PDB file of C-alpha atoms in Angstrom:
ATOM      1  CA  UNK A   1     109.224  52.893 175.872  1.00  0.00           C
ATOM      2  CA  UNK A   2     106.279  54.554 174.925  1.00  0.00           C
ATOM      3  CA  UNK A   3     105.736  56.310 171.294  1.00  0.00           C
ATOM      4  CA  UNK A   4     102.923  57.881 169.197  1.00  0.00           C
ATOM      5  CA  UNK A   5     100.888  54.832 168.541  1.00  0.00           C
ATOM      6  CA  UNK A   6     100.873  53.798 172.307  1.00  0.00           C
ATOM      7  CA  UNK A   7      99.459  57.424 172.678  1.00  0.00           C
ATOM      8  CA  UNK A   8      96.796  56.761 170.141  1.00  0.00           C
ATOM      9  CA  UNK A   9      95.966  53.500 171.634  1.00  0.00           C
ATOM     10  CA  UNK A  10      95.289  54.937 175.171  1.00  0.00           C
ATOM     11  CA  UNK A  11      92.840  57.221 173.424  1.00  0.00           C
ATOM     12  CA  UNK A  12      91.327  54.826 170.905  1.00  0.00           C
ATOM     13  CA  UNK A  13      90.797  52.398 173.902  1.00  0.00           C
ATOM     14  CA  UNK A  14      88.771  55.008 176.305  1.00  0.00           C
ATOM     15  CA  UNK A  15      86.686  56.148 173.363  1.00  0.00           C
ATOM     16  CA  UNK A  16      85.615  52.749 171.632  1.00  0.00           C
ATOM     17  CA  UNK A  17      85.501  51.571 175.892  1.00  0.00           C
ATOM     18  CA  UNK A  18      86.468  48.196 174.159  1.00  0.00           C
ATOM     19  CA  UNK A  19      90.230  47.087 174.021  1.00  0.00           C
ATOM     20  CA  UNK A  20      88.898  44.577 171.219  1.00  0.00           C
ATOM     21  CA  UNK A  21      87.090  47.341 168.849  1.00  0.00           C
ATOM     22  CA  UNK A  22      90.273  49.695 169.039  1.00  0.00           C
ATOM     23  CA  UNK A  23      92.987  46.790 168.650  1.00  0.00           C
ATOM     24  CA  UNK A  24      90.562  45.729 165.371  1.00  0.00           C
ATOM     25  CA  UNK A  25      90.673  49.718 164.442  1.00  0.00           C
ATOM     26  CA  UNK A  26      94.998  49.931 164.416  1.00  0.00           C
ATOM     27  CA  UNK A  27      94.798  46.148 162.720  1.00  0.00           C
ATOM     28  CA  UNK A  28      96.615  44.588 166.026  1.00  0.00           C
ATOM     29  CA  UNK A  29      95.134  41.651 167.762  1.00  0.00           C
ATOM     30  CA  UNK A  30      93.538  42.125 171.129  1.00  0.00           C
ATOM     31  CA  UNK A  31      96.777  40.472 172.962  1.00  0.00           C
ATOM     32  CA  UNK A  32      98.602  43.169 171.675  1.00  0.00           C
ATOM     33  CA  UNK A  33      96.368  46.062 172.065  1.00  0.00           C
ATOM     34  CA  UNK A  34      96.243  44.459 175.872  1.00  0.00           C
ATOM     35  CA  UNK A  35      99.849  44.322 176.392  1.00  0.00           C
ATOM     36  CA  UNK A  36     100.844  47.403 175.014  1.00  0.00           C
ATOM     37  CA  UNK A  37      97.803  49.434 177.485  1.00  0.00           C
ATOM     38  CA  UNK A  38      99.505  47.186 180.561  1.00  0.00           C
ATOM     39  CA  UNK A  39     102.931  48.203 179.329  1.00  0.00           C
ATOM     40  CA  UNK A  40     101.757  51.808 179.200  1.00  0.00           C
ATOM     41  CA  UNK A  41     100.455  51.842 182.889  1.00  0.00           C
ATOM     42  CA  UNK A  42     103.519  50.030 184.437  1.00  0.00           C
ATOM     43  CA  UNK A  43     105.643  53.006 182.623  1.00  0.00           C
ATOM     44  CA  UNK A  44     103.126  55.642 183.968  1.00  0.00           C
ATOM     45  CA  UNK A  45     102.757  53.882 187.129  1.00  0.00           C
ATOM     46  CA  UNK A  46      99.194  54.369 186.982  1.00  0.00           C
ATOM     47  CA  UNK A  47      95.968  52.524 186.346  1.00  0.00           C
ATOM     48  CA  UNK A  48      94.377  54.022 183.524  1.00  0.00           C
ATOM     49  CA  UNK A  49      91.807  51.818 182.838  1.00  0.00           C
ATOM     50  CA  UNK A  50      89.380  48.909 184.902  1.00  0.00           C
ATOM     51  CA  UNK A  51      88.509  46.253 182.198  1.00  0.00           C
ATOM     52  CA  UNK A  52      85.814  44.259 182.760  1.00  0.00           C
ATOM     53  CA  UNK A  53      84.184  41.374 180.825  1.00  0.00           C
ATOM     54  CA  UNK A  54      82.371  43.445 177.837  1.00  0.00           C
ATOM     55  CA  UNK A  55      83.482  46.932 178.917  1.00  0.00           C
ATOM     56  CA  UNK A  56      86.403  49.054 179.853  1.00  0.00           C
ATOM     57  CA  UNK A  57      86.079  52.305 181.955  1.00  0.00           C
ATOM     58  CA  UNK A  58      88.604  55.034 182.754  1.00  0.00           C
ATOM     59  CA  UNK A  59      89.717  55.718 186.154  1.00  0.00           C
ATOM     60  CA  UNK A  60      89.571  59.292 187.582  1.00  0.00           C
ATOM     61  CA  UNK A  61      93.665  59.591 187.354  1.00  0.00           C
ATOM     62  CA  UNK A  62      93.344  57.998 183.586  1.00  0.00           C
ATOM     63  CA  UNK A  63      90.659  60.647 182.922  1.00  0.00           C
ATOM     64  CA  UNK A  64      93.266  63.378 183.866  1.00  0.00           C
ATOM     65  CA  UNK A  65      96.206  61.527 181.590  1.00  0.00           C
ATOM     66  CA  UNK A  66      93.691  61.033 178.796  1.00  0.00           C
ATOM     67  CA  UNK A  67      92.600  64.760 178.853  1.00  0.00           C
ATOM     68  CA  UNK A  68      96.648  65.495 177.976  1.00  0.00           C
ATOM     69  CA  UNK A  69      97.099  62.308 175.624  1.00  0.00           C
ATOM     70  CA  UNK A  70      94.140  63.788 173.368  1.00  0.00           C
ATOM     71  CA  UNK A  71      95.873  67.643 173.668  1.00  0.00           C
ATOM     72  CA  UNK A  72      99.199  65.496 172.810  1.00  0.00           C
ATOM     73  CA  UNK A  73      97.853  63.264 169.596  1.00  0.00           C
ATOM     74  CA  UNK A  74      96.002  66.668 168.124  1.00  0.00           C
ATOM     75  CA  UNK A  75      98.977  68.531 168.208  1.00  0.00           C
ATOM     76  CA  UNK A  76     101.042  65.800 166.728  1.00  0.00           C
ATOM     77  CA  UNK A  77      98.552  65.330 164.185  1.00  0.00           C
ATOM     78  CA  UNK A  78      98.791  69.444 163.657  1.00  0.00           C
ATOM     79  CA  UNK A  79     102.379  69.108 162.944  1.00  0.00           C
ATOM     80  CA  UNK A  80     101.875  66.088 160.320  1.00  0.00           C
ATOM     81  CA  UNK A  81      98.763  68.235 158.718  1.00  0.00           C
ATOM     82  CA  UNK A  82     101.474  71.338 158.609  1.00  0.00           C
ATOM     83  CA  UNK A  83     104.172  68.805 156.838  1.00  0.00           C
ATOM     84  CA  UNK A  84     101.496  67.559 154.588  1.00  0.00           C
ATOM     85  CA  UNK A  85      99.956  70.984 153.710  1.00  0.00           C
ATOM     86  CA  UNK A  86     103.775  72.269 152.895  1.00  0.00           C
ATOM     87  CA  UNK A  87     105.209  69.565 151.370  1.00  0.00           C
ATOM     88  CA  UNK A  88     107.321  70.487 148.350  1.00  0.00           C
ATOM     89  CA  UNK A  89     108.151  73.890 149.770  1.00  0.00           C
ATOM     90  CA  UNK A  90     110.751  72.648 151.248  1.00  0.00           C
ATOM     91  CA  UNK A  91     112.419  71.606 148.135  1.00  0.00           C
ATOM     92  CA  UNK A  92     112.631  73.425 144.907  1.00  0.00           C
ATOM     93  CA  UNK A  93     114.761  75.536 142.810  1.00  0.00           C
ATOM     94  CA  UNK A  94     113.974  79.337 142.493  1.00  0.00           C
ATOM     95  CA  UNK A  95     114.869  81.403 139.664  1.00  0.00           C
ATOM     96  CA  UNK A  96     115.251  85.172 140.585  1.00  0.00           C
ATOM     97  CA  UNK A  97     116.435  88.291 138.485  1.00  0.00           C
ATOM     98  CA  UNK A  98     117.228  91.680 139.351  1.00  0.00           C
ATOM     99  CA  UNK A  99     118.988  94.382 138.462  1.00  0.00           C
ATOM    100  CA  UNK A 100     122.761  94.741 139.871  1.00  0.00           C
ATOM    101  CA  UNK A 101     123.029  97.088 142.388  1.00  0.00           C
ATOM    102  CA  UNK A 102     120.135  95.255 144.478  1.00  0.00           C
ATOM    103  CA  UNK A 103     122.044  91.965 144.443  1.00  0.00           C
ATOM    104  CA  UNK A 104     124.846  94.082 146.330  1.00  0.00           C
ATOM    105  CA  UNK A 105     123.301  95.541 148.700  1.00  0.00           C
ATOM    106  CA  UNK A 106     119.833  94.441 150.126  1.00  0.00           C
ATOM    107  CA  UNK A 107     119.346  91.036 149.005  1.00  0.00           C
ATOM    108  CA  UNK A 108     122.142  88.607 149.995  1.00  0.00           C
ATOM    109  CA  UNK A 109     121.497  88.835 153.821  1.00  0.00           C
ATOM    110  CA  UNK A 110     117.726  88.429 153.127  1.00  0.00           C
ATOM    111  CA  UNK A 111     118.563  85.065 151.005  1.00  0.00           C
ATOM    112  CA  UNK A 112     120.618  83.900 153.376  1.00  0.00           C
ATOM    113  CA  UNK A 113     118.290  83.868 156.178  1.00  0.00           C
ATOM    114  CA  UNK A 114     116.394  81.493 153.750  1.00  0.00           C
ATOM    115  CA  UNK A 115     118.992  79.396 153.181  1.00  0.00           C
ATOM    116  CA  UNK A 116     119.297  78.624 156.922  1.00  0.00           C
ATOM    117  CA  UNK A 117     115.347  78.178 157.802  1.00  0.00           C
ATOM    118  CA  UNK A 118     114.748  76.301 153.831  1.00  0.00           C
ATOM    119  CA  UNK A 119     118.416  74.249 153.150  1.00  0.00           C
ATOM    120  CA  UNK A 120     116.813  72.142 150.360  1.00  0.00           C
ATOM    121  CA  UNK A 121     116.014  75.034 148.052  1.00  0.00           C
ATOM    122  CA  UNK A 122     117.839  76.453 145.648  1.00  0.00           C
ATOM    123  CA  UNK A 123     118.018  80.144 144.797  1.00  0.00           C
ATOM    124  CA  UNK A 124     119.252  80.766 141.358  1.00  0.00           C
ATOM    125  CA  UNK A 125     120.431  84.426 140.908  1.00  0.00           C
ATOM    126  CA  UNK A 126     120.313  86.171 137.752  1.00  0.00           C
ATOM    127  CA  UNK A 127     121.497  89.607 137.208  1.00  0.00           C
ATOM    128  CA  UNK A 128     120.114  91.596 134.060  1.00  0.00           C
ATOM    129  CA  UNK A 129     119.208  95.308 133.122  1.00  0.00           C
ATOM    130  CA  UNK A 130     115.053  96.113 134.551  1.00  0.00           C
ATOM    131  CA  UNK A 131     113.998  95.169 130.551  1.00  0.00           C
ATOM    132  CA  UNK A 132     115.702  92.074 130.541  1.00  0.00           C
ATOM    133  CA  UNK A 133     114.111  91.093 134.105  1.00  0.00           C
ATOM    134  CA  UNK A 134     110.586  92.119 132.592  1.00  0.00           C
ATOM    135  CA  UNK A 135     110.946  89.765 129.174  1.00  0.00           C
ATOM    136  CA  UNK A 136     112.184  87.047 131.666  1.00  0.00           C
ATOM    137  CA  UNK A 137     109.029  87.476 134.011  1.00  0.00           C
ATOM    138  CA  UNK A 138     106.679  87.613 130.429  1.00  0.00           C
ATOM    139  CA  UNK A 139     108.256  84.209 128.892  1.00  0.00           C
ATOM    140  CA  UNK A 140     108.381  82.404 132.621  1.00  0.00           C
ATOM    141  CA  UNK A 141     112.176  82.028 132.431  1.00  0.00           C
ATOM    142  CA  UNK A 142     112.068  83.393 136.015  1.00  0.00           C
ATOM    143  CA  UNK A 143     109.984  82.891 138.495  1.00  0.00           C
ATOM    144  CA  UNK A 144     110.296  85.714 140.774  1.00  0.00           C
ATOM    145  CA  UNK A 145     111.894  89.477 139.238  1.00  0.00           C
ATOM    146  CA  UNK A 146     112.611  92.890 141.339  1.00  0.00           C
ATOM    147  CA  UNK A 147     111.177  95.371 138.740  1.00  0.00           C
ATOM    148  CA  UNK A 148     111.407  99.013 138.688  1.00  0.00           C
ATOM    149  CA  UNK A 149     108.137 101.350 139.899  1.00  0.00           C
ATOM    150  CA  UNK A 150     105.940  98.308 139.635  1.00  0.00           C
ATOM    151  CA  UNK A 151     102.254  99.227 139.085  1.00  0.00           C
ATOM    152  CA  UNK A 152      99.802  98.138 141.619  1.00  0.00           C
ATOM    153  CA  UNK A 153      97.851  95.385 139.310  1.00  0.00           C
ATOM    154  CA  UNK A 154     100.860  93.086 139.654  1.00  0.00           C
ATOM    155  CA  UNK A 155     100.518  92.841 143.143  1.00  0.00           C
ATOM    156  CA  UNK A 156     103.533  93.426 143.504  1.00  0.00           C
ATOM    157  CA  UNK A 157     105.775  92.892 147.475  1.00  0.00           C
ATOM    158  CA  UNK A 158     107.327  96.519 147.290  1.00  0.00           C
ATOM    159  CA  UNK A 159     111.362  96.228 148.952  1.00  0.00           C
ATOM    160  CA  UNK A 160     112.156 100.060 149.068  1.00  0.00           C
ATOM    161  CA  UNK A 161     112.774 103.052 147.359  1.00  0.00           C
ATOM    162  CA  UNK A 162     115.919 104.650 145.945  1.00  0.00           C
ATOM    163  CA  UNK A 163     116.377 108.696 145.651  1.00  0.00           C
ATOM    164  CA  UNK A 164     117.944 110.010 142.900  1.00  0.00           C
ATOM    165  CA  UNK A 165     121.063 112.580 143.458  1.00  0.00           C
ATOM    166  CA  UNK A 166     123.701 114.622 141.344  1.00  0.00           C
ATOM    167  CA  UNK A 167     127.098 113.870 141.647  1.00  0.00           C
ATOM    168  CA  UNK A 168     129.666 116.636 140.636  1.00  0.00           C
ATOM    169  CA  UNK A 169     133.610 116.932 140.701  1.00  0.00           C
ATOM    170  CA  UNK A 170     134.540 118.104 143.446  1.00  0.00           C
ATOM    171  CA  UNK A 171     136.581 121.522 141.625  1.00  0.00           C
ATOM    172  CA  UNK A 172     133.311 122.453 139.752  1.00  0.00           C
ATOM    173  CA  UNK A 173     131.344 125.803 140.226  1.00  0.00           C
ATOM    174  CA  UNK A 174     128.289 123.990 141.525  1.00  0.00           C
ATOM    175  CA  UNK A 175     130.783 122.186 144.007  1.00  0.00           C
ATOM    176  CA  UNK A 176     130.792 125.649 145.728  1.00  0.00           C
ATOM    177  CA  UNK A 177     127.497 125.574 147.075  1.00  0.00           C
ATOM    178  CA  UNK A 178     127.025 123.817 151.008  1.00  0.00           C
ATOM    179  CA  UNK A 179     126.473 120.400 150.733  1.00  0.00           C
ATOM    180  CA  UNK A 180     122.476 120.647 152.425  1.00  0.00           C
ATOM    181  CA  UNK A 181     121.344 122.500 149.279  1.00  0.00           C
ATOM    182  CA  UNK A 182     119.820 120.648 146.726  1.00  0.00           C
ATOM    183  CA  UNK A 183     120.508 121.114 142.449  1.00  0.00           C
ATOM    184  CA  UNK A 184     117.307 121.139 140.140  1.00  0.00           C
ATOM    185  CA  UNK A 185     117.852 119.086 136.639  1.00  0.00           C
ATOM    186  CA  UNK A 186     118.003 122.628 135.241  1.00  0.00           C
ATOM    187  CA  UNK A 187     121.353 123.716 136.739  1.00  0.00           C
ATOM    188  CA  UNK A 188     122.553 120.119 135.015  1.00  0.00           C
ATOM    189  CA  UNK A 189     121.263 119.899 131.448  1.00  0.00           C
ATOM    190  CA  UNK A 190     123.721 121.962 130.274  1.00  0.00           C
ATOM    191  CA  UNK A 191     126.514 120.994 131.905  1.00  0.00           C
ATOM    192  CA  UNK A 192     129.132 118.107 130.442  1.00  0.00           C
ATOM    193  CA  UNK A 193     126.909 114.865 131.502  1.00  0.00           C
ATOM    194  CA  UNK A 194     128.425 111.413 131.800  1.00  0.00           C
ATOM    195  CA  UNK A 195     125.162 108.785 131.740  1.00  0.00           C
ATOM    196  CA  UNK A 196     125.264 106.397 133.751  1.00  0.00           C
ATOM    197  CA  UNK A 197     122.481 103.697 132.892  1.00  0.00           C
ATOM    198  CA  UNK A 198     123.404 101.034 135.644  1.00  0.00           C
ATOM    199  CA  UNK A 199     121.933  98.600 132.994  1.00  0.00           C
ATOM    200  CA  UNK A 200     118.360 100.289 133.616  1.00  0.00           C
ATOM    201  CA  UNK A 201     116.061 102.310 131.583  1.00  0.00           C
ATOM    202  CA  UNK A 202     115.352 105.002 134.209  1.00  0.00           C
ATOM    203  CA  UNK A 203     118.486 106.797 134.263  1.00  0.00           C
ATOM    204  CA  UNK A 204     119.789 110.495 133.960  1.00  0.00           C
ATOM    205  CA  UNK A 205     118.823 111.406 130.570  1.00  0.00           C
ATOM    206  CA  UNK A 206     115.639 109.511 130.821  1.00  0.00           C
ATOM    207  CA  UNK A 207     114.787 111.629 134.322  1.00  0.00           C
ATOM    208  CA  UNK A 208     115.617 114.727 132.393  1.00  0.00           C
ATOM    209  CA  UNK A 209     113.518 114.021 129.585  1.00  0.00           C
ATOM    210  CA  UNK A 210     110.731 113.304 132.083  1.00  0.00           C
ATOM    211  CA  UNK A 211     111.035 116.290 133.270  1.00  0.00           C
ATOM    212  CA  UNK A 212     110.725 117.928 129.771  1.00  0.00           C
ATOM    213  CA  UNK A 213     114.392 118.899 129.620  1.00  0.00           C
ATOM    214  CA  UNK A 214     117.035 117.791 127.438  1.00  0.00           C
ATOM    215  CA  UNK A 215     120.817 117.106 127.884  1.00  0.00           C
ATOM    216  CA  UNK A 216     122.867 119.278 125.876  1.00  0.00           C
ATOM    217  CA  UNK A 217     126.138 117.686 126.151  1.00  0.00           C
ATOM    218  CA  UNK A 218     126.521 114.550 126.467  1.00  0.00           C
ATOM    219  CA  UNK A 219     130.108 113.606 127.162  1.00  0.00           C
ATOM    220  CA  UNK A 220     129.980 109.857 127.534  1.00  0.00           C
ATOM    221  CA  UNK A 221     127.438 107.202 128.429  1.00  0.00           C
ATOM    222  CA  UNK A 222     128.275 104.089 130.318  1.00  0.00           C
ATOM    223  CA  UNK A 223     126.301 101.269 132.276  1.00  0.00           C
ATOM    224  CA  UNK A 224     128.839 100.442 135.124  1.00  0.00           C
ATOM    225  CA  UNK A 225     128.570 103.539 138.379  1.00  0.00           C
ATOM    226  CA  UNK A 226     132.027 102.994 139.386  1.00  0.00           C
ATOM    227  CA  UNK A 227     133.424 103.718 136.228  1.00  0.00           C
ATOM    228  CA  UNK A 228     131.180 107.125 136.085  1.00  0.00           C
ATOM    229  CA  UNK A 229     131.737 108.141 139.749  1.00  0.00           C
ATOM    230  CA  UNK A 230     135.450 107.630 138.326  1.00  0.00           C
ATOM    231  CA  UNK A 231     134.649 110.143 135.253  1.00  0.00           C
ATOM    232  CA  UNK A 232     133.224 112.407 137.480  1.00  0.00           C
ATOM    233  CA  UNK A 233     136.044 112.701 139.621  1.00  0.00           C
ATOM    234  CA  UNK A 234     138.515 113.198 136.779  1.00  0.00           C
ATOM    235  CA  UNK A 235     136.376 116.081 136.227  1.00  0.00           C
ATOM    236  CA  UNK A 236     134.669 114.570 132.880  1.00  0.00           C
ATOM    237  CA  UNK A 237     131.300 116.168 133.766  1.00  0.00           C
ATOM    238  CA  UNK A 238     128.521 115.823 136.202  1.00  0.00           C
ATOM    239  CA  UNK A 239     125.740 112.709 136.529  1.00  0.00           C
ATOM    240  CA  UNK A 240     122.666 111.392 138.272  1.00  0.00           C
ATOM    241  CA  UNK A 241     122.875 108.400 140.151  1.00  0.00           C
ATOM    242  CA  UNK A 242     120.381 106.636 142.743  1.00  0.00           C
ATOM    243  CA  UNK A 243     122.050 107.179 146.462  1.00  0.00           C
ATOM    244  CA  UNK A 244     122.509 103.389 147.026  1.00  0.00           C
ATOM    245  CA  UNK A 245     125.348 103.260 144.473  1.00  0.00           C
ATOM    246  CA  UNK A 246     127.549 105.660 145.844  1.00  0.00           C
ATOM    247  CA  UNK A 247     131.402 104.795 146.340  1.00  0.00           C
ATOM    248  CA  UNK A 248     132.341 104.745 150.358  1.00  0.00           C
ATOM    249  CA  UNK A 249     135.230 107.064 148.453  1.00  0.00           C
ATOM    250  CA  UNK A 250     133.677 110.433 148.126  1.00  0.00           C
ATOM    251  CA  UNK A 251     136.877 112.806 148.238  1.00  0.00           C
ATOM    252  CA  UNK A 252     136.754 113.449 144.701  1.00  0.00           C
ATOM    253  CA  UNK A 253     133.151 114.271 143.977  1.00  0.00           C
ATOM    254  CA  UNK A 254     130.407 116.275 145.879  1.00  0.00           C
ATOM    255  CA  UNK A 255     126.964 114.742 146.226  1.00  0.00           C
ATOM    256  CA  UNK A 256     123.768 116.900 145.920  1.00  0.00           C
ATOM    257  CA  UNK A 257     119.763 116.348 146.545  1.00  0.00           C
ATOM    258  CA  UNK A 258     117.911 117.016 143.818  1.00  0.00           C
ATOM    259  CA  UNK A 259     115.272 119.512 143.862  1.00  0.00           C
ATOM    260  CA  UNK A 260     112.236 118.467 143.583  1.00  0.00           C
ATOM    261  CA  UNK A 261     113.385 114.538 145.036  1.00  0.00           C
ATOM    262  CA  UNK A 262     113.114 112.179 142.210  1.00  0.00           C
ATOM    263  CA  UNK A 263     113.027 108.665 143.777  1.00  0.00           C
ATOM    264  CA  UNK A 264     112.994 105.028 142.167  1.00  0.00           C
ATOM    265  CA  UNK A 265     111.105 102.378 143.639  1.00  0.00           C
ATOM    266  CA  UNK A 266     110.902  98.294 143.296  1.00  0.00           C
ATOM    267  CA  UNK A 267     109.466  95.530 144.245  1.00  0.00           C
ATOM    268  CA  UNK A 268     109.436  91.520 143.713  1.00  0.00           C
ATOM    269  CA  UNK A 269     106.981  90.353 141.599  1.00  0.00           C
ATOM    270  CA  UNK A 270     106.383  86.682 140.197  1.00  0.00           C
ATOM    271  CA  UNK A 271     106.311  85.453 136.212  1.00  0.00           C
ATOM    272  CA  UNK A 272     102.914  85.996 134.853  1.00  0.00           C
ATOM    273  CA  UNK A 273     103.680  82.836 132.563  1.00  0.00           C
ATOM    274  CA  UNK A 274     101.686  80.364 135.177  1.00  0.00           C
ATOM    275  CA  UNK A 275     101.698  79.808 138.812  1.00  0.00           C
ATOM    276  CA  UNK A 276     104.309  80.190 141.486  1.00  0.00           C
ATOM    277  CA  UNK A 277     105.755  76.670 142.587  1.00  0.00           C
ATOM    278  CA  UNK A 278     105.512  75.886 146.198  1.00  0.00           C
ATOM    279  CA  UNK A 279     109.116  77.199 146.847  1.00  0.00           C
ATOM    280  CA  UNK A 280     108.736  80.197 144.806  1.00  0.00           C
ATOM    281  CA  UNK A 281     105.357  80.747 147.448  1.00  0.00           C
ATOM    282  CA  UNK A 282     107.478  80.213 150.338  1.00  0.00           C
ATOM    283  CA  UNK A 283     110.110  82.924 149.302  1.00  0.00           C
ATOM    284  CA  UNK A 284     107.794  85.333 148.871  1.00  0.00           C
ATOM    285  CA  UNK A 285     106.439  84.488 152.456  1.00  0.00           C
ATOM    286  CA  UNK A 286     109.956  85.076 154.039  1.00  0.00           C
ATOM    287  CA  UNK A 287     110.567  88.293 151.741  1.00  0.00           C
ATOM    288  CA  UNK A 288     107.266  89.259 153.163  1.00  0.00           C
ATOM    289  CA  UNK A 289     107.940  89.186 156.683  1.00  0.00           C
ATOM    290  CA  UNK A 290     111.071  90.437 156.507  1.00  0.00           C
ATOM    291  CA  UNK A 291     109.857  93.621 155.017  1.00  0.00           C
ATOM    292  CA  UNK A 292     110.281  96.117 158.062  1.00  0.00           C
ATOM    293  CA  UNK A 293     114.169  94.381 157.682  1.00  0.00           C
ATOM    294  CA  UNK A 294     114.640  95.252 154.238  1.00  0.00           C
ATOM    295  CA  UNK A 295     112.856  98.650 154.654  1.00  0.00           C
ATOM    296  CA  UNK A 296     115.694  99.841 157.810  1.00  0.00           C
ATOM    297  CA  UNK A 297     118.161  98.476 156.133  1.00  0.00           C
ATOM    298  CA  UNK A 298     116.745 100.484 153.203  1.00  0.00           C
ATOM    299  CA  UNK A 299     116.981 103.648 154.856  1.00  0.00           C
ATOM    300  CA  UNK A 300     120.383 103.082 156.459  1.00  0.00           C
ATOM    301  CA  UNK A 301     121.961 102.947 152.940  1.00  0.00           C
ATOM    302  CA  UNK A 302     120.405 105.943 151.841  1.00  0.00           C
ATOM    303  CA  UNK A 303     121.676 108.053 154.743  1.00  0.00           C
ATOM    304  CA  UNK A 304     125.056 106.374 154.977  1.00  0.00           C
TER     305      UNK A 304
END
C-alpha cells in the first residue's frame, strides 16, 4: 500500500537523482528508500526510475507520474499549511450577548449552521438589555455583542434593520383608518401609551422624545412585548414596537407604519477589551458570509 511518504519519496528520489541522498534526507537507510521505490513501481506497474551506479534518471512514463505526485504532495502539504494556519479555531468557547428578541428570531438557525461545520466550539448565549451588552463588550466579559445603531468606527458586521410601527386596539378611533396608511408620533403622544422597552433604551418614549415630542399619558411601562401587545388589546392604550416582535395573533390590535419610518438597526461587534480569540475570528467569518441569509430572512419577518 502506498501512503504520503512513499509519495514524497518518489519525488525526493527524481530531484536529489540519488536514492542514497533522499533516503539520508527522510533519515531511512538506502535499503529502505530502495525497497519502498521497487514496492511503489510493482503497485503502479510501472518503471519509474533506471538506477545506475552513481545516478538515477526518470523514465518518460515516471516523468508523467512524477508531474501528478508533485501536484499531489503540494496539495497535501496545502491542506496541512490550512490545519496549521487555523489551528485553535476549531476549538474554543464564544461568549455572545444580545438583546432578546434577536435570539428568537434571526440567530439560532445562523448558530446552528456553525455548530455543524465547527462541533468543538462552544457558543455561550447571553441575553441582556442593549446597555448591558455594551458594559459587557467595554469590560471583555463577552467577546462578541449585537448592539443597537452601531457607529461605523467599531467596524461593526451590520445583521439588519428593524422598522418601528404603532400598534392600537383594535376598537380605537385611529383603528378606523385602512390599514396602508401610516400614523405620525403626533396622532400618539396624546393618546393612553403603554411603553414597551423590550429591555432596550430605544423605545417609544425615547423615539418620541427624539422627535421633540413628549408622551402625555403614560398608562404603564413594561419590558416584556407580549405582555404590552396584551395591554393593547384589552384596550389599555396604544404603543410602538419594532415589526419583528409582533404576535402571529393580531385579531385584537391593528398595526400601523409610522410616518416618517423610524427604523432600528444592529450589528455584531467584538469586546474592545483585547483581541478576538481564534474562534471568536471564525464566527465572525461564518456570520459574515451568511449575511445575504440573515438579510432575506430579515426582510421576510418584517413583511410577515
Amino acid at each position: 500500500m502506498m501512503n504520503l511518504m512513499h509519495w514524497k519519496l518518489l519525488v525526493a528520489v527524481a530531484d536529489a537523482g540519488n536514492v542514497s541522498r533522499a533516503a539520508e534526507a527522510f533519515g531511512i537507510t538506502q535499503s529502505g528508500a530502495s525497497q519502498a521505490i521497487s514496492q511503489m513501481e510493482a503497485t503502479l506497474g510501472v518503471q519509474v526510475f533506471v538506477r545506475e551506479r552513481k545516478h538515477t534518471s526518470v523514465t518518460a512514463l515516471g516523468e508523467q507520474v512524477l508531474v501528478r505526485a508533485r501536484r499531489m504532495v503540494a496539495e497535501l502539504e496545502s491542506i496541512q499549511n490550512l490545519v496549521d494556519a487555523s489551528r485553535g479555531c476549531h476549538l474554543g468557547r464564544i461568549r455572545l450577548a444580545t438583546f432578546p428578541s434577536l435570539f428568537a428570531s434571526l440567530l439560532p438557525p445562523l448558530l446552528q449552521r456553525f455548530k455543524r461545520l465547527h462541533p468543538g466550539i462552544e457558543v455561550i448565549c447571553l441575553e441582556g438589555t442593549d446597555e448591558e451588552v455594551e458594559s459587557w463588550l467595554a469590560t471583555g466579559d463577552i467577546d462578541l455583542g449585537v448592539v443597537m445603531n452601531p457607529v461605523a468606527h467599531r467596524s461593526p458586521l451590520m445583521l439588519g434593520h428593524d422598522r418601528w410601527v404603532a400598534v392600537v386596539p383594535r376598537e380605537h378611533t385611529l383603528a378606523r383608518r385602512g390599514s396602508l396608511s401610516p400614523v405620525t408620533l403626533a396622532q400618539l403622544v396624546d393618546e393612553p401609551f403603554v411603553v414597551a422597552t423590550g429591555g432596550c433604551y430605544l423605545h417609544g418614549q425615547s423615539l418620541v422624545q427624539q422627535a421633540g415630542l413628549q408622551l402625555s399619558n403614560v398608562r404603564l411601562t413594561v419590558r416584556d412585548w407580549h405582555t404590552a401587545f396584551a395591554l393593547v388589546g384589552e384596550g389599555m392604550g396604544v404603543s410602538i414596537v419594532p415589526a419583528s416582535t409582533l404576535p402571529k395573533d393580531l385579531r385584537s390590535v391593528r398595526v400601523y407604519d409610522l410616518h416618517p419610518p423610524i427604523y432600528r438597526r444592529f450589528g455584531l461587534v467584538g469586546s474592545v477589551a483585547g483581541q478576538l480569540s481564534p474562534a471568536a475570528q471564525a464566527l465572525l467569518r461564518h456570520v459574515r458570509k451568511s449575511v445575504p441569509d440573515i438579510s432575506a430572512a430579515n426582510d421576510r419577518l418584517l413583511e410577515s
